[in-house]
Amino acid sequence: METLNSSANKTFPREPANFDEVSMHQSMLFSDSLKDLKNLRKQLYSAAEYFELSYSNDEQKDIVVDTLKEYAIKALVNTVDHLGSVTYKVSDILDEKVDEVSGTELHIACIEQRLKTCQNYIDNEGLSQQSLVIHTPKYHKRYILPVGETADGGNLTKLKYQGCSLDDQDDWNQFRNAVRATIRETPPPTAGKGFSPSPSPRLFQQYGKFSFSGTTPKKELDRRTVSPHRFPLLRTASLASRPTTPKSSRPTTPNKSRPTTPNPSNGRRYAAEPRKSASMRLHVDSINIKDPEQHSSKSKRLLKSLLSRRKSKKDETLYTYIDEY
Amino acid sequence: MARAGGITNAVNVGIAVQADWENREFISHISINVRKLFDFLVQFEATTKSKLATLNEKLDILERRLELLEIQVSTATANPALFNV
């Protein structure tokens, strides 16, 4: 009887200060309750023996039976209390551990996510670097014009050099020197000899050898080296230069460097181009011959009309001459 | 006297039988409660075992994931060129 009530009448120690002391106190209570549950079997067996002896020896059996009943009830209640507290503590500890494990899972998932992010970043960086290393030029070197030597050609050159890796000045200097050397080597055909409407086979050879037909004087050649349309090419450079070159200026400045692109696959096209340039040159030559005479006669007529304007003050004739001019 | 003694004996037997029935009822109540307690303990054992099994499984998974992470981190630290990309 006394041993059964000993666990219930225990005096609790003072209140703990920090978390470690609280946990230690709880663990001590838990271990004490477990010990009491283990000792409950022995206590019940000893109580049963005691009541059996007292019931057989004592004459007042009713009192022994009543005492036995009370003891059994108290023992059952204490057992339920002990088991309830123990199971509550066990389930509480299990829940705490499950919460800790779920928190650890979250931490590990976060670490894995960060690791995946780092791996994706590294993969993207590697891909970008590889894509920068493998740089395929859009156009071939010979189809690209030099960097803007004129103010007008600045934008054009920017357009032409997009996606190209030909910023090296040495290559352009070599290219320029080679072109100049070819210009010096090839004798300029004179305009007096004239061109037949059908080009000669020698002319084809000259065009195939990347030569220029130098009808213009050397000063004009030097001036034209400045222009961005110095070597307008058929396939690529014309994409950028065609819309900018006005069509009206073509007859006056014949495009002599067109056949300079040595491309044997476009033989038919080159066969048609020299005819066009030759006929244009004839037309220009005839214009150049006739121009001084017409210009002098028109200027004389304009002067006469101006003089007659003072006398007659009628501007109709003047307007007509101006319109004609 | 004999009739009176027989009546008192019958009354005593009735009281004894009633007390016996009361004792039996008490014992049955105690046994029922003990059985409920046993059922509770069995159920508690089952739930605790299932919780412990779930916890053990989670801990195993966490242990494997941590091992994988440790291997990845050790590989990355062993090859510092990976960080110079």
CSV table of C-alpha atoms in Angstrom, one decimal:
chain,number,residue,atom,x,y,z
A,1,MET,CA,0.0,0.0,0.0
A,2,GLU,CA,2.7,2.5,0.9
A,3,THR,CA,4.9,1.6,-2.0
A,4,LEU,CA,2.0,2.1,-4.4
A,5,ASN,CA,1.4,5.7,-3.2
A,6,SER,CA,5.0,6.6,-3.0
A,7,SER,CA,5.2,7.7,-6.6
A,8,ALA,CA,2.2,9.9,-6.3
A,9,ASN,CA,3.4,11.6,-3.2
A,10,LYS,CA,6.8,12.5,-4.6
A,11,THR,CA,7.9,16.1,-4.1
A,12,PHE,CA,8.9,17.9,-7.4
A,13,PRO,CA,12.2,19.8,-7.4
A,14,ARG,CA,12.4,23.5,-8.0
A,15,GLU,CA,11.6,25.0,-11.4
A,16,PRO,CA,14.4,24.7,-14.0
A,17,ALA,CA,16.0,27.8,-15.4
A,18,ASN,CA,16.9,27.1,-19.0
A,19,PHE,CA,15.9,24.6,-21.7
A,20,ASP,CA,18.6,22.0,-20.8
A,21,GLU,CA,17.3,21.9,-17.2
A,22,VAL,CA,13.7,21.5,-18.4
A,23,SER,CA,14.6,18.7,-20.7
A,24,MET,CA,16.6,17.0,-18.0
A,25,HIS,CA,13.8,17.3,-15.6
A,26,GLN,CA,11.3,15.8,-18.0
A,27,SER,CA,13.6,13.0,-18.8
A,28,MET,CA,14.0,12.3,-15.1
A,29,LEU,CA,10.3,12.2,-14.6
A,30,PHE,CA,9.9,9.9,-17.6
A,31,SER,CA,12.5,7.5,-16.3
A,32,ASP,CA,10.9,7.5,-12.8
A,33,SER,CA,7.5,6.8,-14.3
A,34,LEU,CA,8.9,3.9,-16.3
A,35,LYS,CA,10.6,2.5,-13.2
A,36,ASP,CA,7.2,2.7,-11.3
A,37,LEU,CA,5.5,0.9,-14.1
A,38,LYS,CA,8.2,-1.8,-14.0
A,39,ASN,CA,7.8,-2.1,-10.2
A,40,LEU,CA,4.0,-2.2,-10.4
A,41,ARG,CA,3.9,-5.9,-11.2
A,42,LYS,CA,6.0,-6.7,-8.1
A,43,GLN,CA,3.8,-4.5,-5.9
A,44,LEU,CA,0.6,-6.1,-7.2
A,45,TYR,CA,2.0,-9.6,-6.5
A,46,SER,CA,3.1,-8.6,-3.0
A,47,ALA,CA,-0.3,-7.0,-2.3
A,48,ALA,CA,-2.1,-10.1,-3.4
A,49,GLU,CA,0.0,-12.3,-1.1
A,50,TYR,CA,-0.6,-9.9,1.8
A,51,PHE,CA,-4.4,-9.9,1.4
A,52,GLU,CA,-4.5,-13.7,0.9
A,53,LEU,CA,-2.7,-14.2,4.2
A,54,SER,CA,-4.8,-11.6,6.1
A,55,TYR,CA,-8.0,-13.0,4.7
A,56,SER,CA,-7.1,-16.5,5.8
A,57,ASN,CA,-5.8,-15.5,9.3
A,58,ASP,CA,-7.9,-12.5,10.2
A,59,GLU,CA,-11.4,-13.1,11.5
A,60,GLN,CA,-12.8,-9.8,10.1
A,61,LYS,CA,-12.8,-10.9,6.5
A,62,ASP,CA,-15.2,-8.1,5.4
A,63,ILE,CA,-12.7,-5.4,6.3
A,64,VAL,CA,-9.9,-7.3,4.5
A,65,VAL,CA,-12.1,-7.6,1.4
A,66,ASP,CA,-13.1,-3.9,1.5
A,67,THR,CA,-9.4,-2.9,1.9
A,68,LEU,CA,-8.5,-5.2,-1.0
A,69,LYS,CA,-11.1,-3.6,-3.2
A,70,GLU,CA,-9.9,-0.1,-2.4
A,71,TYR,CA,-6.3,-1.1,-3.1
A,72,ALA,CA,-7.3,-2.7,-6.4
A,73,ILE,CA,-9.1,0.5,-7.5
A,74,LYS,CA,-6.2,2.7,-6.5
A,75,ALA,CA,-3.7,0.4,-8.2
A,76,LEU,CA,-5.7,0.5,-11.4
A,77,VAL,CA,-6.1,4.2,-11.4
A,78,ASN,CA,-2.4,4.7,-10.7
A,79,THR,CA,-1.5,2.3,-13.5
A,80,VAL,CA,-3.7,4.2,-15.9
A,81,ASP,CA,-2.1,7.5,-14.8
A,82,HIS,CA,1.4,6.1,-15.2
A,83,LEU,CA,0.6,4.6,-18.6
A,84,GLY,CA,-1.1,7.8,-19.8
A,85,SER,CA,1.8,10.0,-18.8
A,86,VAL,CA,4.3,7.6,-20.3
A,87,THR,CA,2.5,7.2,-23.5
A,88,TYR,CA,2.0,11.0,-23.8
A,89,LYS,CA,5.6,11.6,-23.3
A,90,VAL,CA,6.6,8.9,-25.8
A,91,SER,CA,4.2,10.3,-28.4
A,92,ASP,CA,5.4,13.8,-27.7
A,93,ILE,CA,9.0,12.8,-28.2
A,94,LEU,CA,8.2,11.0,-31.4
A,95,ASP,CA,6.3,14.0,-32.7
A,96,GLU,CA,9.3,16.2,-31.9
A,97,LYS,CA,11.6,13.8,-33.7
A,98,VAL,CA,9.3,13.7,-36.7
A,99,ASP,CA,9.2,17.5,-36.8
A,100,GLU,CA,13.0,17.6,-36.6
A,101,VAL,CA,13.2,15.2,-39.4
A,102,SER,CA,10.8,17.2,-41.6
A,103,GLY,CA,12.8,20.3,-40.8
A,104,THR,CA,16.0,18.6,-41.8
A,105,GLU,CA,14.3,17.4,-45.0
A,106,LEU,CA,13.4,21.0,-45.8
A,107,HIS,CA,17.0,22.1,-45.2
A,108,ILE,CA,18.3,19.3,-47.4
A,109,ALA,CA,15.8,20.2,-50.1
A,110,CYS,CA,16.9,23.8,-49.9
A,111,ILE,CA,20.6,22.7,-50.2
A,112,GLU,CA,19.7,20.5,-53.2
A,113,GLN,CA,17.8,23.3,-54.8
A,114,ARG,CA,20.8,25.6,-54.4
A,115,LEU,CA,23.1,23.0,-55.8
A,116,LYS,CA,20.8,22.5,-58.8
A,117,THR,CA,20.7,26.3,-59.3
A,118,CYS,CA,24.5,26.4,-59.2
A,119,GLN,CA,24.7,23.5,-61.7
A,120,ASN,CA,22.3,25.2,-64.0
A,121,TYR,CA,24.3,28.4,-63.8
A,122,ILE,CA,27.5,26.6,-64.5
A,123,ASP,CA,25.9,24.8,-67.5
A,124,ASN,CA,24.6,28.1,-68.9
A,125,GLU,CA,27.9,29.8,-68.4
A,126,GLY,CA,29.7,27.0,-70.2
A,127,LEU,CA,27.2,27.0,-73.0
A,128,SER,CA,27.5,30.7,-73.4
A,129,GLN,CA,31.3,30.5,-73.4
A,130,GLN,CA,31.3,27.7,-76.0
A,131,SER,CA,28.8,29.6,-78.2
A,132,LEU,CA,31.2,32.7,-78.0
A,133,VAL,CA,34.2,30.6,-78.8
A,134,ILE,CA,32.6,29.0,-81.9
A,135,HIS,CA,32.1,32.2,-83.9
A,136,THR,CA,31.2,31.6,-87.5
A,137,PRO,CA,31.5,34.7,-89.7
A,138,LYS,CA,28.5,35.5,-91.9
A,139,TYR,CA,30.5,36.6,-94.9
A,140,HIS,CA,33.8,35.8,-96.5
A,141,LYS,CA,36.6,38.2,-96.0
A,142,ARG,CA,36.7,39.4,-99.6
A,143,TYR,CA,33.1,40.4,-99.6
A,144,ILE,CA,33.5,42.9,-96.8
A,145,LEU,CA,34.4,46.5,-97.3
A,146,PRO,CA,36.9,48.4,-95.2
A,147,VAL,CA,35.9,50.2,-92.1
A,148,GLY,CA,34.2,53.6,-92.8
A,149,GLU,CA,36.6,56.0,-94.4
A,150,THR,CA,33.9,58.5,-95.2
A,151,ALA,CA,31.3,60.1,-93.0
A,152,ASP,CA,28.5,58.6,-95.2
A,153,GLY,CA,29.9,55.2,-95.1
A,154,GLY,CA,30.0,54.9,-91.3
A,155,ASN,CA,26.6,53.5,-90.9
A,156,LEU,CA,26.9,51.3,-93.9
A,157,THR,CA,30.1,49.8,-92.6
A,158,LYS,CA,28.5,49.2,-89.3
A,159,LEU,CA,25.7,47.3,-91.1
A,160,LYS,CA,28.1,45.4,-93.1
A,161,TYR,CA,30.3,44.3,-90.3
A,162,GLN,CA,27.6,42.9,-88.1
A,163,GLY,CA,28.5,39.3,-87.3
A,164,CYS,CA,31.9,39.5,-88.9
A,165,SER,CA,35.2,39.2,-87.3
A,166,LEU,CA,37.2,41.2,-89.7
A,167,ASP,CA,38.2,44.1,-87.6
A,168,ASP,CA,41.9,43.4,-88.1
A,169,GLN,CA,43.5,46.3,-89.8
A,170,ASP,CA,46.4,44.2,-91.1
A,171,ASP,CA,44.1,42.2,-93.3
A,172,TRP,CA,42.5,45.3,-94.7
A,173,ASN,CA,45.9,46.9,-95.3
A,174,GLN,CA,47.0,43.8,-97.1
A,175,PHE,CA,43.8,43.7,-99.1
A,176,ARG,CA,44.2,47.4,-100.0
A,177,ASN,CA,47.8,47.1,-101.0
A,178,ALA,CA,47.0,44.1,-103.2
A,179,VAL,CA,44.2,46.0,-104.9
A,180,ARG,CA,46.4,49.0,-105.5
A,181,ALA,CA,49.1,46.8,-106.9
A,182,THR,CA,46.7,45.3,-109.3
A,183,ILE,CA,45.5,48.7,-110.3
A,184,ARG,CA,49.1,49.9,-111.0
A,185,GLU,CA,50.0,46.7,-112.9
A,186,THR,CA,47.0,46.8,-115.2
A,187,PRO,CA,47.5,49.4,-118.0
A,188,PRO,CA,44.5,51.8,-118.2
A,189,PRO,CA,42.8,51.4,-121.5
A,190,THR,CA,42.4,54.7,-123.3
A,191,ALA,CA,39.0,56.2,-124.0
A,192,GLY,CA,40.0,57.1,-127.5
A,193,LYS,CA,40.3,53.5,-128.5
A,194,GLY,CA,36.7,53.0,-127.6
A,195,PHE,CA,34.8,49.9,-126.7
A,196,SER,CA,32.9,47.7,-128.9
A,197,PRO,CA,29.4,46.8,-127.7
A,198,SER,CA,30.5,43.2,-127.4
A,199,PRO,CA,33.5,42.7,-125.1
A,200,SER,CA,36.6,41.0,-126.3
A,201,PRO,CA,37.8,37.8,-124.8
A,202,ARG,CA,40.9,39.7,-123.5
A,203,LEU,CA,38.5,41.8,-121.5
A,204,PHE,CA,37.0,38.7,-119.9
A,205,GLN,CA,40.5,37.6,-119.0
A,206,GLN,CA,41.2,40.9,-117.4
A,207,TYR,CA,38.0,40.8,-115.4
A,208,GLY,CA,38.7,37.2,-114.3
A,209,LYS,CA,42.1,38.4,-113.1
A,210,PHE,CA,40.5,40.9,-110.7
A,211,SER,CA,41.5,44.0,-112.7
A,212,PHE,CA,40.0,47.4,-112.9
A,213,SER,CA,39.3,49.2,-116.2
A,214,GLY,CA,41.0,52.4,-115.5
A,215,THR,CA,39.3,55.0,-117.8
A,216,THR,CA,39.5,57.6,-115.0
A,217,PRO,CA,42.7,59.5,-114.3
A,218,LYS,CA,44.8,58.9,-111.3
A,219,LYS,CA,43.4,61.8,-109.3
A,220,GLU,CA,39.9,60.4,-109.7
A,221,LEU,CA,41.1,57.0,-108.7
A,222,ASP,CA,42.5,58.5,-105.5
A,223,ARG,CA,39.3,60.2,-104.9
A,224,ARG,CA,37.3,57.1,-105.4
A,225,THR,CA,39.3,55.1,-102.9
A,226,VAL,CA,37.7,57.3,-100.3
A,227,SER,CA,34.2,56.4,-101.2
A,228,PRO,CA,32.5,53.5,-99.4
A,229,HIS,CA,31.3,52.1,-102.7
A,230,ARG,CA,34.7,51.6,-104.0
A,231,PHE,CA,34.3,47.9,-104.6
A,232,PRO,CA,30.6,47.2,-104.8
A,233,LEU,CA,30.3,43.5,-105.1
A,234,LEU,CA,27.6,41.5,-106.6
A,235,ARG,CA,26.5,39.1,-103.9
A,236,THR,CA,27.0,40.5,-100.5
A,237,ALA,CA,28.1,44.1,-100.3
A,238,SER,CA,25.4,45.0,-102.7
A,239,LEU,CA,22.9,44.2,-100.0
A,240,ALA,CA,24.0,47.2,-98.0
A,241,SER,CA,25.1,49.4,-100.8
A,242,ARG,CA,22.3,49.0,-103.3
A,243,PRO,CA,19.6,51.0,-101.6
A,244,THR,CA,22.0,53.9,-100.8
A,245,THR,CA,23.4,54.3,-104.3
A,246,PRO,CA,21.0,56.4,-106.4
A,247,LYS,CA,20.1,55.0,-109.8
A,248,SER,CA,20.5,58.4,-111.5
A,249,SER,CA,24.2,58.5,-110.7
A,250,ARG,CA,25.0,55.3,-112.4
A,251,PRO,CA,25.3,56.5,-116.0
A,252,THR,CA,27.6,59.4,-115.0
A,253,THR,CA,29.8,57.3,-112.8
A,254,PRO,CA,30.1,53.9,-114.3
A,255,ASN,CA,30.6,51.1,-111.9
A,256,LYS,CA,33.9,49.8,-113.2
A,257,SER,CA,34.8,47.6,-110.3
A,258,ARG,CA,31.8,45.3,-110.5
A,259,PRO,CA,33.5,42.5,-112.4
A,260,THR,CA,36.4,42.5,-110.0
A,261,THR,CA,34.8,39.8,-107.9
A,262,PRO,CA,36.5,36.6,-109.1
A,263,ASN,CA,33.7,34.1,-109.0
A,264,PRO,CA,33.8,31.5,-111.7
A,265,SER,CA,30.4,30.2,-110.9
A,266,ASN,CA,28.7,33.4,-112.2
A,267,GLY,CA,30.2,33.3,-115.6
A,268,ARG,CA,27.0,34.2,-117.5
A,269,ARG,CA,26.4,37.1,-115.2
A,270,TYR,CA,29.9,38.5,-115.8
A,271,ALA,CA,29.4,38.0,-119.5
A,272,ALA,CA,26.5,40.4,-119.4
A,273,GLU,CA,28.1,43.0,-117.1
A,274,PRO,CA,31.0,44.1,-119.3
A,275,ARG,CA,28.6,44.8,-122.2
A,276,LYS,CA,26.6,47.0,-120.0
A,277,SER,CA,29.6,48.9,-118.7
A,278,ALA,CA,31.0,49.3,-122.2
A,279,SER,CA,27.9,50.8,-123.6
A,280,MET,CA,27.6,53.1,-120.6
A,281,ARG,CA,31.1,54.2,-121.1
A,282,LEU,CA,30.5,55.0,-124.8
A,283,HIS,CA,27.5,57.0,-123.8
A,284,VAL,CA,29.4,58.9,-121.2
A,285,ASP,CA,32.2,59.6,-123.6
A,286,SER,CA,29.8,61.0,-126.1
A,287,ILE,CA,28.3,63.1,-123.4
A,288,ASN,CA,31.7,64.3,-122.4
A,289,ILE,CA,32.5,65.3,-126.0
A,290,LYS,CA,29.3,67.1,-126.7
A,291,ASP,CA,29.0,68.7,-123.3
A,292,PRO,CA,31.4,71.7,-123.7
A,293,GLU,CA,29.8,72.9,-127.0
A,294,GLN,CA,26.3,72.7,-125.6
A,295,HIS,CA,27.3,74.3,-122.4
A,296,SER,CA,28.9,77.2,-124.1
A,297,SER,CA,26.0,77.8,-126.4
A,298,LYS,CA,23.5,77.7,-123.6
A,299,SER,CA,25.5,80.0,-121.4
A,300,LYS,CA,25.6,82.5,-124.4
A,301,ARG,CA,21.9,82.3,-124.8
A,302,LEU,CA,21.3,82.8,-121.1
A,303,LEU,CA,23.5,85.9,-121.1
A,304,LYS,CA,21.7,87.3,-124.1
A,305,SER,CA,18.4,86.7,-122.4
A,306,LEU,CA,19.6,88.5,-119.3
A,307,LEU,CA,20.7,91.5,-121.3
A,308,SER,CA,17.5,91.6,-123.2
A,309,ARG,CA,15.6,91.4,-119.9
A,310,ARG,CA,16.8,94.9,-119.0
A,311,LYS,CA,15.6,96.2,-122.3
A,312,SER,CA,12.3,94.6,-122.6
A,313,LYS,CA,11.4,93.7,-119.0
A,314,LYS,CA,9.7,90.6,-120.2
A,315,ASP,CA,10.7,87.5,-118.4
A,316,GLU,CA,8.9,85.0,-120.5
A,317,THR,CA,11.8,84.4,-122.8
A,318,LEU,CA,14.1,84.2,-119.8
A,319,TYR,CA,12.0,81.6,-118.1
A,320,THR,CA,11.8,79.6,-121.3
A,321,TYR,CA,15.6,79.7,-121.5
A,322,ILE,CA,16.0,78.8,-117.9
A,323,ASP,CA,13.7,75.9,-118.4
A,324,GLU,CA,15.6,74.8,-121.4
A,325,TYR,CA,18.8,75.1,-119.5
B,1,MET,CA,-36.5,-22.0,17.3
B,2,ALA,CA,-35.6,-24.3,14.5
B,3,ARG,CA,-37.8,-22.3,12.1
B,4,ALA,CA,-36.2,-19.1,13.3
B,5,GLY,CA,-32.7,-20.6,12.9
B,6,GLY,CA,-33.6,-21.8,9.4
B,7,ILE,CA,-34.8,-18.3,8.5
B,8,THR,CA,-31.6,-16.7,9.8
B,9,ASN,CA,-29.5,-19.2,7.9
B,10,ALA,CA,-31.4,-18.4,4.7
B,11,VAL,CA,-31.0,-14.7,5.3
B,12,ASN,CA,-27.3,-15.2,5.8
B,13,VAL,CA,-27.0,-17.3,2.7
B,14,GLY,CA,-28.9,-14.6,0.8
B,15,ILE,CA,-26.6,-11.9,2.1
B,16,ALA,CA,-23.6,-14.0,1.3
B,17,VAL,CA,-24.8,-14.6,-2.2
B,18,GLN,CA,-25.5,-10.9,-2.7
B,19,ALA,CA,-22.1,-10.1,-1.4
B,20,ASP,CA,-20.6,-12.7,-3.7
B,21,TRP,CA,-22.5,-11.2,-6.6
B,22,GLU,CA,-21.3,-7.7,-5.6
B,23,ASN,CA,-17.7,-9.0,-5.5
B,24,ARG,CA,-18.1,-10.7,-8.8
B,25,GLU,CA,-19.4,-7.5,-10.3
B,26,PHE,CA,-16.5,-5.6,-8.8
B,27,ILE,CA,-14.0,-8.1,-10.2
B,28,SER,CA,-15.7,-7.9,-13.6
B,29,HIS,CA,-15.4,-4.1,-13.6
B,30,ILE,CA,-11.7,-4.4,-12.6
B,31,SER,CA,-11.1,-7.0,-15.3
B,32,ILE,CA,-12.9,-4.9,-17.9
B,33,ASN,CA,-10.8,-1.9,-17.1
B,34,VAL,CA,-7.6,-3.9,-17.1
B,35,ARG,CA,-8.6,-5.3,-20.5
B,36,LYS,CA,-9.2,-1.7,-21.8
B,37,LEU,CA,-5.9,-0.7,-20.4
B,38,PHE,CA,-4.3,-3.7,-22.2
B,39,ASP,CA,-6.1,-2.8,-25.4
B,40,PHE,CA,-4.8,0.8,-25.1
B,41,LEU,CA,-1.3,-0.5,-24.5
B,42,VAL,CA,-1.5,-2.7,-27.6
B,43,GLN,CA,-2.8,0.2,-29.7
B,44,PHE,CA,-0.2,2.5,-28.3
B,45,GLU,CA,2.5,-0.1,-29.2
B,46,ALA,CA,1.2,-0.3,-32.8
B,47,THR,CA,1.0,3.4,-33.3
B,48,THR,CA,4.4,3.9,-31.7
B,49,LYS,CA,5.9,1.2,-33.9
B,50,SER,CA,4.4,2.7,-37.1
B,51,LYS,CA,5.7,6.2,-36.1
B,52,LEU,CA,9.1,4.8,-35.4
B,53,ALA,CA,9.1,3.0,-38.7
B,54,THR,CA,8.1,6.1,-40.5
B,55,LEU,CA,10.8,8.1,-38.7
B,56,ASN,CA,13.4,5.4,-39.4
B,57,GLU,CA,12.5,5.5,-43.1
B,58,LYS,CA,12.7,9.3,-43.2
B,59,LEU,CA,16.1,9.1,-41.4
B,60,ASP,CA,17.3,6.6,-43.9
B,61,ILE,CA,16.3,8.8,-46.9
B,62,LEU,CA,17.9,11.8,-45.2
B,63,GLU,CA,21.0,9.9,-44.6
B,64,ARG,CA,21.3,8.9,-48.2
B,65,ARG,CA,20.6,12.4,-49.4
B,66,LEU,CA,23.2,13.8,-47.0
B,67,GLU,CA,25.7,11.3,-48.3
B,68,LEU,CA,24.9,12.3,-51.9
B,69,LEU,CA,25.3,16.0,-51.0
B,70,GLU,CA,28.6,15.3,-49.1
B,71,ILE,CA,29.9,13.4,-52.2
B,72,GLN,CA,28.9,16.3,-54.5
B,73,VAL,CA,30.4,18.9,-52.2
B,74,SER,CA,33.6,16.9,-51.8
B,75,THR,CA,33.8,16.5,-55.6
B,76,ALA,CA,33.3,20.2,-56.2
B,77,THR,CA,35.9,21.1,-53.6
B,78,ALA,CA,38.3,18.6,-55.0
B,79,ASN,CA,37.9,20.2,-58.5
B,80,PRO,CA,38.2,24.0,-57.9
B,81,ALA,CA,38.4,24.5,-61.7
B,82,LEU,CA,34.6,24.0,-61.8
B,83,PHE,CA,34.1,27.3,-60.0
B,84,ASN,CA,36.3,29.2,-62.4
B,85,VAL,CA,33.9,28.8,-65.3
